[in-house]
mmCIF file of C-alpha atoms and ligand atoms in Angstrom:
data_model
loop_
_atom_site.group_PDB
_atom_site.id
_atom_site.type_symbol
_atom_site.label_atom_id
_atom_site.label_comp_id
_atom_site.label_asym_id
_atom_site.label_seq_id
_atom_site.Cartn_x
_atom_site.Cartn_y
_atom_site.Cartn_z
ATOM 1 C CA MET V 1 28.162 9.169 -12.610
ATOM 2 C CA LEU V 2 26.291 10.385 -9.342
ATOM 3 C CA ALA V 3 22.698 10.402 -9.015
ATOM 4 C CA ILE V 4 20.484 12.636 -6.759
ATOM 5 C CA ILE V 5 17.198 11.173 -5.677
ATOM 6 C CA GLY V 6 14.931 14.134 -4.456
ATOM 7 C CA GLY V 7 12.257 13.790 -1.827
ATOM 8 C CA SER V 8 9.632 16.038 -0.548
ATOM 9 C CA GLY V 9 10.631 19.780 -1.320
ATOM 10 C CA LEU V 10 13.125 18.776 -4.009
ATOM 11 C CA GLY V 11 11.152 18.041 -7.153
ATOM 12 C CA LYS V 12 13.910 19.183 -9.390
ATOM 13 C CA LEU V 13 17.443 20.499 -9.406
ATOM 14 C CA ALA V 14 17.493 24.106 -10.012
ATOM 15 C CA THR V 15 20.943 24.290 -11.099
ATOM 16 C CA ILE V 16 21.196 21.508 -13.554
ATOM 17 C CA GLU V 17 22.534 22.502 -16.904
ATOM 18 C CA ALA V 18 21.258 21.246 -20.236
ATOM 19 C CA PRO V 19 18.826 18.787 -18.738
ATOM 20 C CA HIS V 20 17.140 16.198 -20.700
ATOM 21 C CA ARG V 21 14.647 13.590 -19.649
ATOM 22 C CA ARG V 22 14.705 10.044 -20.444
ATOM 23 C CA VAL V 23 12.109 7.313 -19.557
ATOM 24 C CA VAL V 24 13.948 4.163 -18.412
ATOM 25 C CA ARG V 25 12.149 0.821 -18.271
ATOM 26 C CA THR V 26 13.228 -1.762 -15.731
ATOM 27 C CA PRO V 27 12.078 -5.574 -15.196
ATOM 28 C CA TYR V 28 10.531 -4.228 -11.885
ATOM 29 C CA GLY V 29 8.154 -1.823 -13.577
ATOM 30 C CA GLU V 30 8.113 2.014 -13.664
ATOM 31 C CA PRO V 31 10.545 4.206 -11.602
ATOM 32 C CA SER V 32 8.943 7.195 -10.225
ATOM 33 C CA GLY V 33 9.342 9.244 -13.288
ATOM 34 C CA ALA V 34 11.533 10.038 -16.302
ATOM 35 C CA LEU V 35 15.371 10.486 -15.285
ATOM 36 C CA THR V 36 16.741 13.988 -15.640
ATOM 37 C CA PHE V 37 20.093 13.924 -17.112
ATOM 38 C CA GLY V 38 22.453 16.909 -17.196
ATOM 39 C CA ARG V 39 25.447 18.853 -15.635
ATOM 40 C CA LEU V 40 26.029 20.014 -12.239
ATOM 41 C CA CYS V 41 29.388 22.261 -11.779
ATOM 42 C CA GLY V 42 30.552 20.567 -14.903
ATOM 43 C CA ARG V 43 29.745 16.999 -14.192
ATOM 44 C CA ASP V 44 27.269 14.550 -15.545
ATOM 45 C CA VAL V 45 24.636 13.890 -12.991
ATOM 46 C CA VAL V 46 21.229 12.248 -13.097
ATOM 47 C CA PHE V 47 18.052 13.402 -11.072
ATOM 48 C CA LEU V 48 15.089 11.485 -9.953
ATOM 49 C CA PRO V 49 12.315 12.779 -8.094
ATOM 50 C CA ARG V 50 11.299 9.785 -5.710
ATOM 51 C CA HIS V 51 7.570 11.041 -5.467
ATOM 52 C CA GLY V 52 7.137 11.516 -9.147
ATOM 53 C CA HIS V 53 7.343 14.772 -11.137
ATOM 54 C CA GLY V 54 4.001 15.813 -9.823
ATOM 55 C CA HIS V 55 4.651 14.546 -6.269
ATOM 56 C CA THR V 56 1.981 11.918 -6.475
ATOM 57 C CA ILE V 57 3.647 8.814 -5.220
ATOM 58 C CA ALA V 58 3.322 8.295 -1.534
ATOM 59 C CA PRO V 59 6.272 6.723 0.399
ATOM 60 C CA HIS V 60 4.752 3.281 0.608
ATOM 61 C CA GLU V 61 3.974 3.351 -3.219
ATOM 62 C CA VAL V 62 7.200 4.283 -4.478
ATOM 63 C CA ASN V 63 8.740 1.596 -6.728
ATOM 64 C CA TYR V 64 12.134 1.713 -4.999
ATOM 65 C CA ARG V 65 13.371 -1.439 -6.956
ATOM 66 C CA ALA V 66 12.691 0.238 -10.286
ATOM 67 C CA ASN V 67 14.229 3.583 -9.323
ATOM 68 C CA ILE V 68 17.637 1.838 -8.175
ATOM 69 C CA TRP V 69 17.664 -0.465 -11.070
ATOM 70 C CA ALA V 70 17.115 2.410 -13.712
ATOM 71 C CA LEU V 71 19.987 4.362 -12.041
ATOM 72 C CA ARG V 72 22.283 1.299 -12.226
ATOM 73 C CA GLU V 73 21.288 0.737 -15.695
ATOM 74 C CA GLU V 74 22.285 4.185 -16.507
ATOM 75 C CA LYS V 75 25.915 3.720 -15.232
ATOM 76 C CA VAL V 76 25.270 5.367 -11.957
ATOM 77 C CA THR V 77 27.918 4.428 -9.322
ATOM 78 C CA ALA V 78 26.810 6.836 -6.423
ATOM 79 C CA ILE V 79 23.501 7.953 -5.140
ATOM 80 C CA ILE V 80 22.862 11.035 -2.834
ATOM 81 C CA SER V 81 19.362 10.494 -1.337
ATOM 82 C CA VAL V 82 17.623 13.602 -0.312
ATOM 83 C CA ALA V 83 14.876 13.170 2.206
ATOM 84 C CA SER V 84 12.758 15.066 4.544
ATOM 85 C CA VAL V 85 12.605 13.990 8.204
ATOM 86 C CA GLY V 86 11.014 14.821 11.482
ATOM 87 C CA GLY V 87 13.714 15.435 14.237
ATOM 88 C CA ILE V 88 13.595 13.385 17.492
ATOM 89 C CA ARG V 89 16.807 14.636 19.113
ATOM 90 C CA ALA V 90 16.551 18.049 20.435
ATOM 91 C CA ASP V 91 19.372 19.319 18.117
ATOM 92 C CA LEU V 92 17.397 18.396 15.079
ATOM 93 C CA ALA V 93 14.992 21.147 14.678
ATOM 94 C CA PRO V 94 13.116 22.339 11.640
ATOM 95 C CA GLY V 95 15.565 23.492 8.946
ATOM 96 C CA VAL V 96 18.642 21.672 10.335
ATOM 97 C CA LEU V 97 20.472 19.466 7.716
ATOM 98 C CA ALA V 98 21.947 16.063 8.843
ATOM 99 C CA VAL V 99 24.054 13.196 7.137
ATOM 100 C CA PRO V 100 22.696 9.999 9.068
ATOM 101 C CA HIS V 101 25.021 7.175 9.719
ATOM 102 C CA GLN V 102 22.539 4.498 10.746
ATOM 103 C CA ILE V 103 19.084 3.059 9.929
ATOM 104 C CA ILE V 104 16.289 1.334 11.705
ATOM 105 C CA ASP V 105 13.651 -0.004 9.364
ATOM 106 C CA TYR V 106 10.024 -0.064 10.556
ATOM 107 C CA THR V 107 8.344 -0.294 7.268
ATOM 108 C CA HIS V 108 6.497 -3.382 6.041
ATOM 109 C CA GLY V 109 5.176 -4.882 2.928
ATOM 110 C CA ARG V 110 7.494 -2.977 0.738
ATOM 111 C CA ARG V 111 9.397 -4.866 -2.195
ATOM 112 C CA GLY V 112 12.832 -4.611 -0.647
ATOM 113 C CA THR V 113 15.262 -6.972 -2.411
ATOM 114 C CA PHE V 114 16.287 -8.121 -5.857
ATOM 115 C CA PHE V 115 17.273 -11.518 -4.749
ATOM 116 C CA GLU V 116 14.027 -13.290 -4.825
ATOM 117 C CA GLY V 117 12.318 -15.777 -7.127
ATOM 118 C CA PRO V 118 12.749 -19.301 -8.117
ATOM 119 C CA ASP V 119 15.921 -18.541 -10.349
ATOM 120 C CA GLN V 120 17.871 -16.506 -7.710
ATOM 121 C CA PRO V 121 20.123 -18.121 -5.147
ATOM 122 C CA VAL V 122 19.664 -16.805 -1.601
ATOM 123 C CA THR V 123 21.828 -13.918 -1.255
ATOM 124 C CA HIS V 124 22.763 -11.850 1.962
ATOM 125 C CA VAL V 125 24.346 -8.675 1.925
ATOM 126 C CA ASP V 126 26.436 -6.896 4.593
ATOM 127 C CA PHE V 127 24.481 -3.931 5.906
ATOM 128 C CA THR V 128 26.369 -3.252 9.082
ATOM 129 C CA GLU V 129 26.992 0.330 7.901
ATOM 130 C CA PRO V 130 24.043 1.062 5.638
ATOM 131 C CA TYR V 131 25.624 4.273 4.235
ATOM 132 C CA CYS V 132 28.996 4.777 2.190
ATOM 133 C CA PRO V 133 31.491 6.476 4.509
ATOM 134 C CA GLN V 134 33.250 8.140 1.554
ATOM 135 C CA LEU V 135 30.067 9.710 0.275
ATOM 136 C CA ARG V 136 29.076 10.686 3.650
ATOM 137 C CA ALA V 137 32.493 12.411 4.250
ATOM 138 C CA SER V 138 31.838 14.143 0.748
ATOM 139 C CA LEU V 139 28.672 15.505 1.793
ATOM 140 C CA LEU V 140 30.137 16.706 5.042
ATOM 141 C CA ALA V 141 33.130 18.446 3.212
ATOM 142 C CA ALA V 142 30.797 19.842 0.717
ATOM 143 C CA ALA V 143 28.602 21.403 3.592
ATOM 144 C CA ALA V 144 31.705 22.803 4.984
ATOM 145 C CA ALA V 145 32.850 24.085 1.482
ATOM 146 C CA ALA V 146 29.449 25.819 1.214
ATOM 147 C CA GLY V 147 29.390 27.306 4.707
ATOM 148 C CA GLU V 148 26.517 25.343 5.634
ATOM 149 C CA ALA V 149 25.909 23.840 9.052
ATOM 150 C CA MET V 150 25.463 20.002 8.980
ATOM 151 C CA VAL V 151 24.890 17.457 11.682
ATOM 152 C CA ALA V 152 27.403 14.806 11.215
ATOM 153 C CA ASP V 153 25.409 11.855 12.298
ATOM 154 C CA GLY V 154 22.164 10.538 13.347
ATOM 155 C CA VAL V 155 20.105 7.257 13.294
ATOM 156 C CA TYR V 156 17.122 7.473 10.935
ATOM 157 C CA ALA V 157 14.202 5.564 11.776
ATOM 158 C CA VAL V 158 12.020 4.710 8.655
ATOM 159 C CA THR V 159 8.322 4.394 9.158
ATOM 160 C CA GLN V 160 5.618 3.196 6.888
ATOM 161 C CA GLY V 161 3.556 6.417 6.505
ATOM 162 C CA PRO V 162 1.839 7.871 4.980
ATOM 163 C CA ARG V 163 0.502 9.149 8.180
ATOM 164 C CA LEU V 164 2.684 10.715 10.790
ATOM 165 C CA GLU V 165 3.507 8.943 13.951
ATOM 166 C CA THR V 166 1.920 9.188 17.379
ATOM 167 C CA ALA V 167 3.792 10.742 20.277
ATOM 168 C CA ALA V 168 4.184 7.379 21.892
ATOM 169 C CA GLU V 169 5.598 5.874 18.672
ATOM 170 C CA ILE V 170 8.220 8.637 18.595
ATOM 171 C CA ASP V 171 9.041 7.728 22.285
ATOM 172 C CA ARG V 172 9.446 4.256 21.209
ATOM 173 C CA LEU V 173 11.702 5.183 18.309
ATOM 174 C CA GLU V 174 13.854 7.357 20.670
ATOM 175 C CA ARG V 175 14.040 4.329 23.067
ATOM 176 C CA ASP V 176 15.241 2.322 20.391
ATOM 177 C CA GLY V 177 17.960 4.909 19.684
ATOM 178 C CA ALA V 178 16.508 6.846 16.597
ATOM 179 C CA ASP V 179 17.303 10.607 16.291
ATOM 180 C CA MET V 180 15.225 11.477 13.202
ATOM 181 C CA VAL V 181 12.223 9.681 11.460
ATOM 182 C CA GLY V 182 11.069 9.664 7.871
ATOM 183 C CA MET V 183 9.458 7.289 5.505
ATOM 184 C CA THR V 184 11.498 6.746 2.424
ATOM 185 C CA GLY V 185 15.143 5.743 3.603
ATOM 186 C CA MET V 186 14.136 1.964 3.204
ATOM 187 C CA PRO V 187 14.274 -0.088 1.198
ATOM 188 C CA GLU V 188 16.064 2.391 -0.790
ATOM 189 C CA ALA V 189 19.434 2.255 0.945
ATOM 190 C CA ALA V 190 19.431 -1.648 0.984
ATOM 191 C CA LEU V 191 18.596 -1.997 -2.591
ATOM 192 C CA ALA V 192 21.464 0.283 -3.596
ATOM 193 C CA ARG V 193 23.776 -1.936 -1.297
ATOM 194 C CA GLU V 194 22.431 -5.091 -3.170
ATOM 195 C CA LEU V 195 23.431 -3.615 -6.515
ATOM 196 C CA GLY V 196 26.918 -2.260 -5.147
ATOM 197 C CA LEU V 197 26.122 1.306 -5.427
ATOM 198 C CA SER V 198 27.426 3.848 -3.177
ATOM 199 C CA TYR V 199 24.704 5.504 -1.138
ATOM 200 C CA ALA V 200 24.370 8.252 1.382
ATOM 201 C CA ALA V 201 21.385 10.476 2.619
ATOM 202 C CA LEU V 202 21.174 14.045 3.254
ATOM 203 C CA ALA V 203 18.288 14.567 5.652
ATOM 204 C CA VAL V 204 16.610 17.740 5.905
ATOM 205 C CA VAL V 205 14.465 18.214 9.255
ATOM 206 C CA ALA V 206 10.986 19.464 8.084
ATOM 207 C CA ASN V 207 9.292 19.469 11.565
ATOM 208 C CA PHE V 208 10.010 18.324 14.982
ATOM 209 C CA ALA V 209 8.530 14.754 15.339
ATOM 210 C CA ALA V 210 5.165 14.074 17.172
ATOM 211 C CA GLY V 211 5.364 15.038 20.718
ATOM 212 C CA ARG V 212 8.645 16.820 20.308
ATOM 213 C CA GLY V 213 9.559 20.582 20.575
ATOM 214 C CA ASN V 214 6.909 22.798 18.907
ATOM 215 C CA SER V 215 5.155 19.771 17.825
ATOM 216 C CA ALA V 216 4.232 18.784 21.404
ATOM 217 C CA HIS V 217 0.432 18.674 20.756
ATOM 218 C CA ALA V 218 0.307 18.474 16.955
ATOM 219 C CA ILE V 219 2.518 18.936 13.843
ATOM 220 C CA ASP V 220 1.624 22.062 11.984
ATOM 221 C CA LEU V 221 1.644 20.798 8.510
ATOM 222 C CA HIS V 222 1.075 24.314 7.013
ATOM 223 C CA VAL V 223 4.696 25.345 7.830
ATOM 224 C CA ILE V 224 6.567 22.319 6.509
ATOM 225 C CA GLY V 225 6.414 23.385 2.820
ATOM 226 C CA GLY V 226 8.087 26.862 3.846
ATOM 227 C CA VAL V 227 10.612 25.228 6.076
ATOM 228 C CA LEU V 228 11.488 22.732 3.121
ATOM 229 C CA SER V 229 11.771 25.441 0.441
ATOM 230 C CA VAL V 230 14.230 27.602 2.305
ATOM 231 C CA ALA V 231 16.229 24.417 3.421
ATOM 232 C CA MET V 232 16.398 23.044 -0.201
ATOM 233 C CA GLN V 233 18.104 26.103 -1.532
ATOM 234 C CA ARG V 234 21.018 25.342 0.936
ATOM 235 C CA VAL V 235 20.712 21.725 -0.125
ATOM 236 C CA GLN V 236 21.356 22.783 -3.658
ATOM 237 C CA HIS V 237 24.411 24.891 -2.702
ATOM 238 C CA ILE V 238 25.739 21.632 -0.874
ATOM 239 C CA LEU V 239 24.895 19.457 -3.759
ATOM 240 C CA ASP V 240 26.875 21.693 -6.156
ATOM 241 C CA ARG V 241 29.892 21.591 -3.882
ATOM 242 C CA CYS V 242 29.348 17.702 -3.359
ATOM 243 C CA VAL V 243 29.425 16.987 -7.058
ATOM 244 C CA GLU V 244 32.795 18.772 -7.425
ATOM 245 C CA CYS V 245 34.274 17.112 -4.356
ATOM 246 C CA HIS V 246 32.939 13.725 -5.290
ATOM 247 C CA GLY V 247 33.786 13.758 -9.068
ATOM 248 C CA SER V 248 31.683 11.867 -11.529
HETATM 249 N N1 HPA X 1 7.738 11.660 10.471
HETATM 250 C C1 HPA X 1 7.939 10.838 9.317
HETATM 251 N N2 HPA X 1 8.184 11.369 8.343
HETATM 252 C C2 HPA X 1 8.563 12.579 8.181
HETATM 253 C C3 HPA X 1 8.453 13.418 9.177
HETATM 254 C C4 HPA X 1 7.811 12.924 10.428
HETATM 255 O O1 HPA X 1 7.666 13.739 11.457
HETATM 256 N N3 HPA X 1 8.605 14.875 8.910
HETATM 257 C C5 HPA X 1 9.052 14.626 7.489
HETATM 258 N N4 HPA X 1 8.957 13.244 7.142
#
């Protein structure tokens, strides 16, 4: 079954049919909220809002381990993570959608592995390609089928938040090779890999990153909600097509 984790601007799936919620408990504590099970274009899916049903859980407070564990417990095999980002690269303007292909992790203090504790053997997972190539291809094919433009690559820098970055921090991320910046891509992607789940991200550019484009002197937080709500309608169309392409 396919799971969709919704980020800022995607607190629920408008097109999900016969939805029913269920609370799932995990050894790692509470997930961000009850899972919503239902059907999208005739296929079983499950939806989880990363920041909670009332959008109250900040990026550094998300219980990423509980979220990924709960999805795996419910027989999820693939996860599409929808995440809003700031655009660093010039073509990643507000409203643009992208499927990143790489991650740089700048977060700290987050519980980022299932492989710890006295009873667990030391375990390393390969993370050379952090996203599932097949699921990325499905997202790109779905965007084409939906007639929506989608940037086919990008390096996603994950910052700690919840504050936005300084312009100098964005300069540094750019020197490091980052194209976009968000706060939730890690450890989510690594935890999915540890449990053997396919995982890809659909990044929605909410704003130019600090010091870039129309954020040269400040990020106008008042316009972000509007940008995201328009973009998420396009995301919904792409998700519908993606569920069809990917199967369940
Ligand atoms: N920085 C970090 N995370 C974000 C941004 C940003 O500019 N926009 C949306 N999520």
